[in-house]
CSV table of C-alpha atoms in Angstrom, one decimal:
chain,number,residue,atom,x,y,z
W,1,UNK,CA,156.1,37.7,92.4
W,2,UNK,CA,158.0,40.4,94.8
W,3,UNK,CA,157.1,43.9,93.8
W,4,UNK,CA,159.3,46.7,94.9
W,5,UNK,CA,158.1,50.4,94.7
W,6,UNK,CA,160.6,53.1,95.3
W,7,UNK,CA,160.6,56.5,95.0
W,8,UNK,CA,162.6,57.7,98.4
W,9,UNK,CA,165.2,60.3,96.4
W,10,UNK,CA,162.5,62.9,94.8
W,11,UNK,CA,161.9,64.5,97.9
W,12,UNK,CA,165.4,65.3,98.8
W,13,UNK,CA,166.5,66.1,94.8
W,14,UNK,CA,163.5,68.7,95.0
W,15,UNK,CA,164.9,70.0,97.8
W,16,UNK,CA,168.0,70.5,96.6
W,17,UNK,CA,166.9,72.1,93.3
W,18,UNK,CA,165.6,74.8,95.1
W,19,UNK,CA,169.1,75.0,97.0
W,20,UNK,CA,170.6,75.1,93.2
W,21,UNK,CA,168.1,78.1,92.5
W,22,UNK,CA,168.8,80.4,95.1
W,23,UNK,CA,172.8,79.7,95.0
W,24,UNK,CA,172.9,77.9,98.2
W,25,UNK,CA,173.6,74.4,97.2
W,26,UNK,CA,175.5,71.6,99.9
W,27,UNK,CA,177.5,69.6,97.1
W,28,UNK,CA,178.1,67.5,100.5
W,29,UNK,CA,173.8,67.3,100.3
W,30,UNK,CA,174.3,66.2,96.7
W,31,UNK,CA,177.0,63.7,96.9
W,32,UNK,CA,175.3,61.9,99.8
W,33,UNK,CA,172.2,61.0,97.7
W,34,UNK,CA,173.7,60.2,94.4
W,35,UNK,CA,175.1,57.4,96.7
W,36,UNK,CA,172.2,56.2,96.9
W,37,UNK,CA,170.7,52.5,95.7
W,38,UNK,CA,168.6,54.4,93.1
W,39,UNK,CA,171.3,56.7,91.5
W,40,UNK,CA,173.9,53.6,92.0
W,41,UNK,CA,171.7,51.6,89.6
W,42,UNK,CA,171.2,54.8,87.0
W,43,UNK,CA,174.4,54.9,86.6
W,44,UNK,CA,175.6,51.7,86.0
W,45,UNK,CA,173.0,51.0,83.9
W,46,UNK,CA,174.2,54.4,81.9
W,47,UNK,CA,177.8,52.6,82.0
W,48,UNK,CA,180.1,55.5,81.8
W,49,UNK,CA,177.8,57.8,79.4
W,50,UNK,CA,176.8,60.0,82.0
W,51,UNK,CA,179.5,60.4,85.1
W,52,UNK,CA,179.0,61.3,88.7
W,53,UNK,CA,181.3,64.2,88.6
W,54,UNK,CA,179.6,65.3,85.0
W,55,UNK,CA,176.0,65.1,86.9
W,56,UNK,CA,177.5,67.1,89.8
W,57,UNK,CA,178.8,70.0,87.5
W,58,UNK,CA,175.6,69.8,85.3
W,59,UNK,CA,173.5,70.2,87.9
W,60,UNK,CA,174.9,72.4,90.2
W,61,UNK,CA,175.4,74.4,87.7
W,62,UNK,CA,172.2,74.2,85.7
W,63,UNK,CA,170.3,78.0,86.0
W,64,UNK,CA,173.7,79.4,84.6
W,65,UNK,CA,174.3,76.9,81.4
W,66,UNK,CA,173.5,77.3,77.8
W,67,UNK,CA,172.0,74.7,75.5
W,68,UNK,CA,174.8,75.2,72.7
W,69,UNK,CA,177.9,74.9,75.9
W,70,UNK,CA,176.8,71.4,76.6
W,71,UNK,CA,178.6,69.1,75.0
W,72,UNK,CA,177.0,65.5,76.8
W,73,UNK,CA,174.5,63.8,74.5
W,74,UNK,CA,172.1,62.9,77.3
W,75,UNK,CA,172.3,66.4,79.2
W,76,UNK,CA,171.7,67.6,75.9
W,77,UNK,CA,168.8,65.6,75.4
W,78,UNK,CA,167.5,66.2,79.2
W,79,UNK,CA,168.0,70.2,78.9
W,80,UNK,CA,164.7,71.1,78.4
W,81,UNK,CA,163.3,68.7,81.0
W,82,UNK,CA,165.0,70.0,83.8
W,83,UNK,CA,164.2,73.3,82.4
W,84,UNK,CA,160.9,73.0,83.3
W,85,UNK,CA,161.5,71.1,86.5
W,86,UNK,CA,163.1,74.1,87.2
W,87,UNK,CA,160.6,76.7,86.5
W,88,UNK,CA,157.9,74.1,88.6
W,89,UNK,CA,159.6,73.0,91.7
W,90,UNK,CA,155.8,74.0,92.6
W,91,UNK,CA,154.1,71.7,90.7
W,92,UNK,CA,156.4,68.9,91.3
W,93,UNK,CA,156.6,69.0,95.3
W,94,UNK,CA,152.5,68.9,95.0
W,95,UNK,CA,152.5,65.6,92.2
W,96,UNK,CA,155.5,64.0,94.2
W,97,UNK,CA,152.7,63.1,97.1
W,98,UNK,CA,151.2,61.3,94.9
W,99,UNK,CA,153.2,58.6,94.5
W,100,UNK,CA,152.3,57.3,97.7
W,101,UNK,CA,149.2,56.3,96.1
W,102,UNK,CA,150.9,53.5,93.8
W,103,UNK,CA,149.2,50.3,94.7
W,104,UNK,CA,151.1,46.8,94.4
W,105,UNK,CA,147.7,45.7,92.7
W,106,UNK,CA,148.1,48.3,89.8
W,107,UNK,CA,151.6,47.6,89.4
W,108,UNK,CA,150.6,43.7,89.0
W,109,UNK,CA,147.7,44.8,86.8
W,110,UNK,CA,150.7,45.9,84.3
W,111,UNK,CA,152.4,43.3,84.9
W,112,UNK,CA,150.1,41.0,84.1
W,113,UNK,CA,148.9,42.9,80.6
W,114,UNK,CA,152.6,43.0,79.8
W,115,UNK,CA,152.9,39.2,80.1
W,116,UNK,CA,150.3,38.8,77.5
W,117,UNK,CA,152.7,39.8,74.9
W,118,UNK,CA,155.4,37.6,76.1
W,119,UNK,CA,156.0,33.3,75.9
W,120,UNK,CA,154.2,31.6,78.7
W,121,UNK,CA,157.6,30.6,80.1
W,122,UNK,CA,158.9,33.8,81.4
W,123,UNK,CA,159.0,34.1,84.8
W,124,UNK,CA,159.3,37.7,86.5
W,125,UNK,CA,160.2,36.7,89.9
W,126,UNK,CA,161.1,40.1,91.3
W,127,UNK,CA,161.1,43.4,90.2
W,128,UNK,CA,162.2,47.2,91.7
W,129,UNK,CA,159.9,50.0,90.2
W,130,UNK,CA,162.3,53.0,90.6
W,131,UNK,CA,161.5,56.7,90.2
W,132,UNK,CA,163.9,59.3,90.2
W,133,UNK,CA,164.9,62.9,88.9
W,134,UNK,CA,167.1,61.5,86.8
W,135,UNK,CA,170.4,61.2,85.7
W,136,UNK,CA,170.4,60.4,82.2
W,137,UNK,CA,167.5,61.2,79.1
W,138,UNK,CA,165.9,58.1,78.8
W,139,UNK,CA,161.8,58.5,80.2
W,140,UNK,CA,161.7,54.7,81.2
W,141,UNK,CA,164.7,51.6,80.9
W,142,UNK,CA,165.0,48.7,82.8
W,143,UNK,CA,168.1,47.3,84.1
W,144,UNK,CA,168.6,43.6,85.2
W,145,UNK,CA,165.5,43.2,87.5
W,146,UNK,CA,165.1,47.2,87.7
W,147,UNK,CA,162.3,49.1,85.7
W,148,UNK,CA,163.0,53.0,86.3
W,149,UNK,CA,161.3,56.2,85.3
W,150,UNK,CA,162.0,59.5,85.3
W,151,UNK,CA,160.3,61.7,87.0
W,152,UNK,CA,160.7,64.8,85.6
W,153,UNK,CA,159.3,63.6,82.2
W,154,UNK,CA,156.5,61.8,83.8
W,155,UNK,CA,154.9,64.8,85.0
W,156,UNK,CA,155.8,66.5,82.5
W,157,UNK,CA,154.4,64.3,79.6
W,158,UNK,CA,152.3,62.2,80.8
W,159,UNK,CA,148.7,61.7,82.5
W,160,UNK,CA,148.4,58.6,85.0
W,161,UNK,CA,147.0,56.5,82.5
W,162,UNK,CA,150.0,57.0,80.0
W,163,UNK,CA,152.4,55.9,82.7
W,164,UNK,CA,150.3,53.0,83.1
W,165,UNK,CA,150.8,51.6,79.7
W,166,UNK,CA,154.3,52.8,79.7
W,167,UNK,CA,154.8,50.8,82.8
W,168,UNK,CA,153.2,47.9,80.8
W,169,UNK,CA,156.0,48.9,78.3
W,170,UNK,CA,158.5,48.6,80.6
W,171,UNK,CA,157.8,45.5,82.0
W,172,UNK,CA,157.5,43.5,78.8
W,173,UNK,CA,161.0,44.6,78.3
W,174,UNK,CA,162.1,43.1,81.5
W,175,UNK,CA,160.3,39.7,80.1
W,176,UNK,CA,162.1,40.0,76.5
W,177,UNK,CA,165.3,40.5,78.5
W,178,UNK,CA,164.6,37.5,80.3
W,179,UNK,CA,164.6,35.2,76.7
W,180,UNK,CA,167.8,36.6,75.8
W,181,UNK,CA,171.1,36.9,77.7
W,182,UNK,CA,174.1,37.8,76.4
W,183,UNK,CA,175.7,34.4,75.9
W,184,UNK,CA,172.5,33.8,73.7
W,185,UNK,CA,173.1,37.1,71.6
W,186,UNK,CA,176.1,36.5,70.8
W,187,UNK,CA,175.7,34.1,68.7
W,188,UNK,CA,173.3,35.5,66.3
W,189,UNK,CA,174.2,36.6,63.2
W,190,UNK,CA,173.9,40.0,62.3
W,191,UNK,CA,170.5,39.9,60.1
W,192,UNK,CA,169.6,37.9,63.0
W,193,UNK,CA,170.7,40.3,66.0
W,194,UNK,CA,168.9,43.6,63.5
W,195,UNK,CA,165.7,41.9,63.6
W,196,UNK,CA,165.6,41.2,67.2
W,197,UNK,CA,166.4,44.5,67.9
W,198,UNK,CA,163.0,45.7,66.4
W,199,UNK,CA,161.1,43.5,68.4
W,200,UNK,CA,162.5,45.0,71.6
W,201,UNK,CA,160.4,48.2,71.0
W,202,UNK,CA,158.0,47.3,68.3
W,203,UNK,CA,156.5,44.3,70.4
W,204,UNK,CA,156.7,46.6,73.4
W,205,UNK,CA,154.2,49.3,71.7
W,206,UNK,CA,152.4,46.3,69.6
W,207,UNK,CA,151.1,44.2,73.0
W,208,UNK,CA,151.5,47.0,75.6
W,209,UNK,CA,150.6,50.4,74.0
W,210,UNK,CA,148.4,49.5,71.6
W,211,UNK,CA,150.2,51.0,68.6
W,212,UNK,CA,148.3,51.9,65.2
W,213,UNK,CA,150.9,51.4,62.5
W,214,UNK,CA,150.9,51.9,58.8
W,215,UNK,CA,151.4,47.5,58.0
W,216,UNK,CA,149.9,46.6,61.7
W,217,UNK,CA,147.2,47.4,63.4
W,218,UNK,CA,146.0,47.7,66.6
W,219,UNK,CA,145.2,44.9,69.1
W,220,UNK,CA,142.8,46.0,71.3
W,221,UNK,CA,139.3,48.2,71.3
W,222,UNK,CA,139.8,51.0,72.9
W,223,UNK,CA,142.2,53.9,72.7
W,224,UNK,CA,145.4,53.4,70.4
W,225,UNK,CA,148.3,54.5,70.8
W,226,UNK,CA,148.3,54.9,74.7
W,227,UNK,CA,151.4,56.7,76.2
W,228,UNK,CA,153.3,57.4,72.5
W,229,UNK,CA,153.8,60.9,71.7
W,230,UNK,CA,150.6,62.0,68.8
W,231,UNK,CA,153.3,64.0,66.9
W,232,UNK,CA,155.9,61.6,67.0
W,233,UNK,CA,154.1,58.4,65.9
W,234,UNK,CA,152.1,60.3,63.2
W,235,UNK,CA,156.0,61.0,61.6
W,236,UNK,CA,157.2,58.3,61.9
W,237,UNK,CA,154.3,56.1,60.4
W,238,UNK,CA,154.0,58.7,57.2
W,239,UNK,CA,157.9,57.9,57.6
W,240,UNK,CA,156.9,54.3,56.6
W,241,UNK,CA,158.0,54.5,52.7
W,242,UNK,CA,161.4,55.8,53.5
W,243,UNK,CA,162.5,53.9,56.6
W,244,UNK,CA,161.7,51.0,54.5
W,245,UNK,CA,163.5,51.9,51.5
W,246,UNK,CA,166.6,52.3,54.0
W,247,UNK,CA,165.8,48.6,56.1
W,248,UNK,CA,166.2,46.9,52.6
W,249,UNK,CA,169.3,48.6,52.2
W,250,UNK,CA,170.7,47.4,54.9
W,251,UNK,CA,169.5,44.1,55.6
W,252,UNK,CA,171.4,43.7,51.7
W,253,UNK,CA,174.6,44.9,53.2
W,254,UNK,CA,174.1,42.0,55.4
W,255,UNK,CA,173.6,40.0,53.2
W,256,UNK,CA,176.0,41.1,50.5
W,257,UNK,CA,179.0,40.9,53.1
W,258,UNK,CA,179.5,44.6,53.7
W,259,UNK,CA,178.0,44.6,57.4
W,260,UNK,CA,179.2,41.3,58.9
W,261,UNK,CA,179.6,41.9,62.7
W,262,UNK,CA,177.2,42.7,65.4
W,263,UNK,CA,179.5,45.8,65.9
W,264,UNK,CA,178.5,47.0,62.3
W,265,UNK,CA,174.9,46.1,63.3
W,266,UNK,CA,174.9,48.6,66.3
W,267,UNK,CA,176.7,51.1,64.5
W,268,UNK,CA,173.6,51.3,62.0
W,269,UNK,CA,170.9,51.1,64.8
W,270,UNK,CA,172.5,53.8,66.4
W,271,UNK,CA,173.5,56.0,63.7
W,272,UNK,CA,170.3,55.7,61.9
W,273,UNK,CA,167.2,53.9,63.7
W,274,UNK,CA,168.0,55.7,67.2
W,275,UNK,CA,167.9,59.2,66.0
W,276,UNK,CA,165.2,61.2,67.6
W,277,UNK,CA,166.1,64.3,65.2
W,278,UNK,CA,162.9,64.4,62.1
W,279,UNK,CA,164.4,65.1,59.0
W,280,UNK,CA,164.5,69.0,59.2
W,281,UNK,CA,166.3,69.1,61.9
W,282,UNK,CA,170.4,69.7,62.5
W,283,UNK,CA,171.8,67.0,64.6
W,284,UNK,CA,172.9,69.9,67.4
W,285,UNK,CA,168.9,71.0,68.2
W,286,UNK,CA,166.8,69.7,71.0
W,287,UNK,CA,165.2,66.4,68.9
W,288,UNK,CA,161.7,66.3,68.5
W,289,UNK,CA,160.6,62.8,68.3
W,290,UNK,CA,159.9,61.1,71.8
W,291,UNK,CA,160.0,57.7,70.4
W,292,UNK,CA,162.8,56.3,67.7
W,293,UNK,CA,162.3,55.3,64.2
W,294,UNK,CA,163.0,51.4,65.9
W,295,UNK,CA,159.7,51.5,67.7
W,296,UNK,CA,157.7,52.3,64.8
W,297,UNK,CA,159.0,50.4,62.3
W,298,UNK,CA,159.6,46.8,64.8
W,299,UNK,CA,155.3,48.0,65.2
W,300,UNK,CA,154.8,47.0,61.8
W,301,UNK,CA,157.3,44.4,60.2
W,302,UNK,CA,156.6,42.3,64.1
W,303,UNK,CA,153.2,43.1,64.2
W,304,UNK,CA,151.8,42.6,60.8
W,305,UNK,CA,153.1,38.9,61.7
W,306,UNK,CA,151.1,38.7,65.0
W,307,UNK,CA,148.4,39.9,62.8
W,308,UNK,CA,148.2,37.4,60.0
W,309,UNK,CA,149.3,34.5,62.1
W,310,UNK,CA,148.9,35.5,65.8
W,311,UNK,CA,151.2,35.5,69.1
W,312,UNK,CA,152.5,32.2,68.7
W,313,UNK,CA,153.8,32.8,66.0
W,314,UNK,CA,155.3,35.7,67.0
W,315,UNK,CA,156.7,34.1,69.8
W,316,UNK,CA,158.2,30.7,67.7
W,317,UNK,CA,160.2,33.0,65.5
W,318,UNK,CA,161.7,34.3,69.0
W,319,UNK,CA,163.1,31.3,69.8
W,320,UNK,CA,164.5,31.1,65.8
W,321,UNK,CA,165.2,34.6,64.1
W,322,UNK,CA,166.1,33.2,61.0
W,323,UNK,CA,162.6,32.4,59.9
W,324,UNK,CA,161.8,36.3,60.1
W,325,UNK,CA,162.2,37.0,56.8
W,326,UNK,CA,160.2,34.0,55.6
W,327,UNK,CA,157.5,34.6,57.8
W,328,UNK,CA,157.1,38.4,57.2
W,329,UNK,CA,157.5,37.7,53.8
W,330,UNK,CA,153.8,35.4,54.2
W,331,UNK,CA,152.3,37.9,56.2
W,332,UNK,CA,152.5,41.3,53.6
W,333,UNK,CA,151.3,38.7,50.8
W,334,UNK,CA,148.5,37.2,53.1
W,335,UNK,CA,147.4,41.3,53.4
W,336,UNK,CA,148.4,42.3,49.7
W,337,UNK,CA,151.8,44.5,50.3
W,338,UNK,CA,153.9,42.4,48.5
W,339,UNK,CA,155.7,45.6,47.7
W,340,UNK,CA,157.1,45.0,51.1
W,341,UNK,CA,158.7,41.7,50.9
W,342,UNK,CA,162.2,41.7,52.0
């Protein structure tokens, strides 16, 4: 396998954050490195959510906006990042060096403990590790063959051994991505395409970050929880009871004919298990979970399977989502939570 590191934008985007701070900017600077491979990829992977000419004004303009002006979800989101990029132009010209120091071997280390949570047949021929100051709020994503980070969150959250397990993360994404292309998706049904969704992130933090959850526990000795947010995954596993209550409720629209499209699917996953925002919060503050209520909660109703009945298992209901329910139904019995049964 082919492993790319690249990281050859931070330097110059440093440079021209300090241009931005003293009121000297070269837009013509600015223009010439979001044409870049790296930016390219950001932002067709953000397909149309975040603009060129929208990143232009937001960050040439950054030192002079208000919170409550923006009106773009992931600048919104990414305020407070570039906030504090802003006020440590110090600290991140000093941890940019340091990137240099990425190995091939740790990156294949990652790999490698990411492919133990994924079917034997996936093959990872190639992959592009890209770092960035980034466009758009996501921490990590991958795209296509592309696993990318933001740098500004990854100093600012994280210690070298976090990143590590969220590179794991990452890269078992990648893998899932692999077992299901579009054409594939498609024709799932919608109780089908709502569970899969789960296992996306739930796997992820189940084989890669070694997630504690309220159903599932953790895999491996050691540390738990490696790379999610303390305060985040504490509310959203005393969450458990409620986000329950509300994934009965709608797997029984599914199955009572009120959600029948994949559309109506997203709608719900976005509307309701992609909100960052805890439950005392108004939708227009900053959001104070780091993780969504999908990571959690595919944790538990995956892992409580892998639990009772192991990775094959997990990995045979893969290839057949509509034994889910069946399966997860045996496994809360097997461990006395029949109150759980869907």
């Amino acid at each position: 396998m082919k492993i790319n590191i690249r990281f050859d934008t931070i330097d110059e985007m440093l440079n021209l954050c300090r241009q931005v701070k003293e009121g000297k900017l070269e837009i013509s600077r600015l223009e010439k490195l979001l044409d870049h491979d790296d930016y390219q990829v950001e932002f067709q992977r953000y397909k149309g959510r975040v603009s060129r000419k929208e990143f232009i004004n937001f960050f040439s303009n950054f030192p002079n906006l208000e919170y409550e002006e923006i009106t773009n979800k992931d600048f919104k989101v990414h305020y407070d990042h570039f906030k504090y990029l802003f006020d440590n132009l110090d600290l991140y010209e000093k941890e940019c060096k340091k990137l240099k120091d990425f190995s091939e071997e740790m990156f294949m280390e990652q790999t490698n403990h990411a492919l133990k949570g994924l079917p034997e047949n996936v093959n990872l021929h190639e992959l592009n590790f890209i770092f960035t100051i980034s466009i758009g709020m996501s921490y990590g994503w991958v795209y296509e063959n592309n696993s990318h980070y933001d740098f500004i969150q990854m100093i600012k959250n994280s210690s070298v051994e976090e990143f590590k397990a969220c590179l794991a993360h990452e890269i078992h994404h990648i893998g899932m991505n692999s077992i299901f292309d579009n054409s594939k998706i498609a024709n799932f049904s919608p109780e089908e395409l709502f569970y899969l969704y789960f296992a996306g992130e739930g796997l992820a933090v189940k084989y890669c970050n070694n997630a504690q959850g309220k159903l599932s526990n953790s895999i491996y000795d050691g540390e738990k929880n490696i790379g999610l947010d303390s305060f985040t995954w504490n509310y959203l596993n005393d969450e458990f009871d409620e986000n329950f209550k509300v994934f009965k409720e709608h797997i029984n629209k599914m199955r009572m004919g009120e959600i029948t499209s994949q559309e109506g699917v997203m709608k719900i996953i976005q509307e309701y298990w992609m909100n960052f925002h805890t439950k005392d919060q108004e939708q227009n503050e900053p959001p104070k979970l780091k993780q969504g209520r999908w990571y959690a909660f595919g944790n538990d109703i995956w892992g409580v399977i892998h639990d009772v009945f192991g990775r094959a298992k997990v990995f045979e209901i893969l290839e057949d989502l509509s034994e889910f329910p069946e399966v997860y139904n045996m496994a809360v019995t097997k461990i006395g939570k029949e109150e759980y049964m869907i």
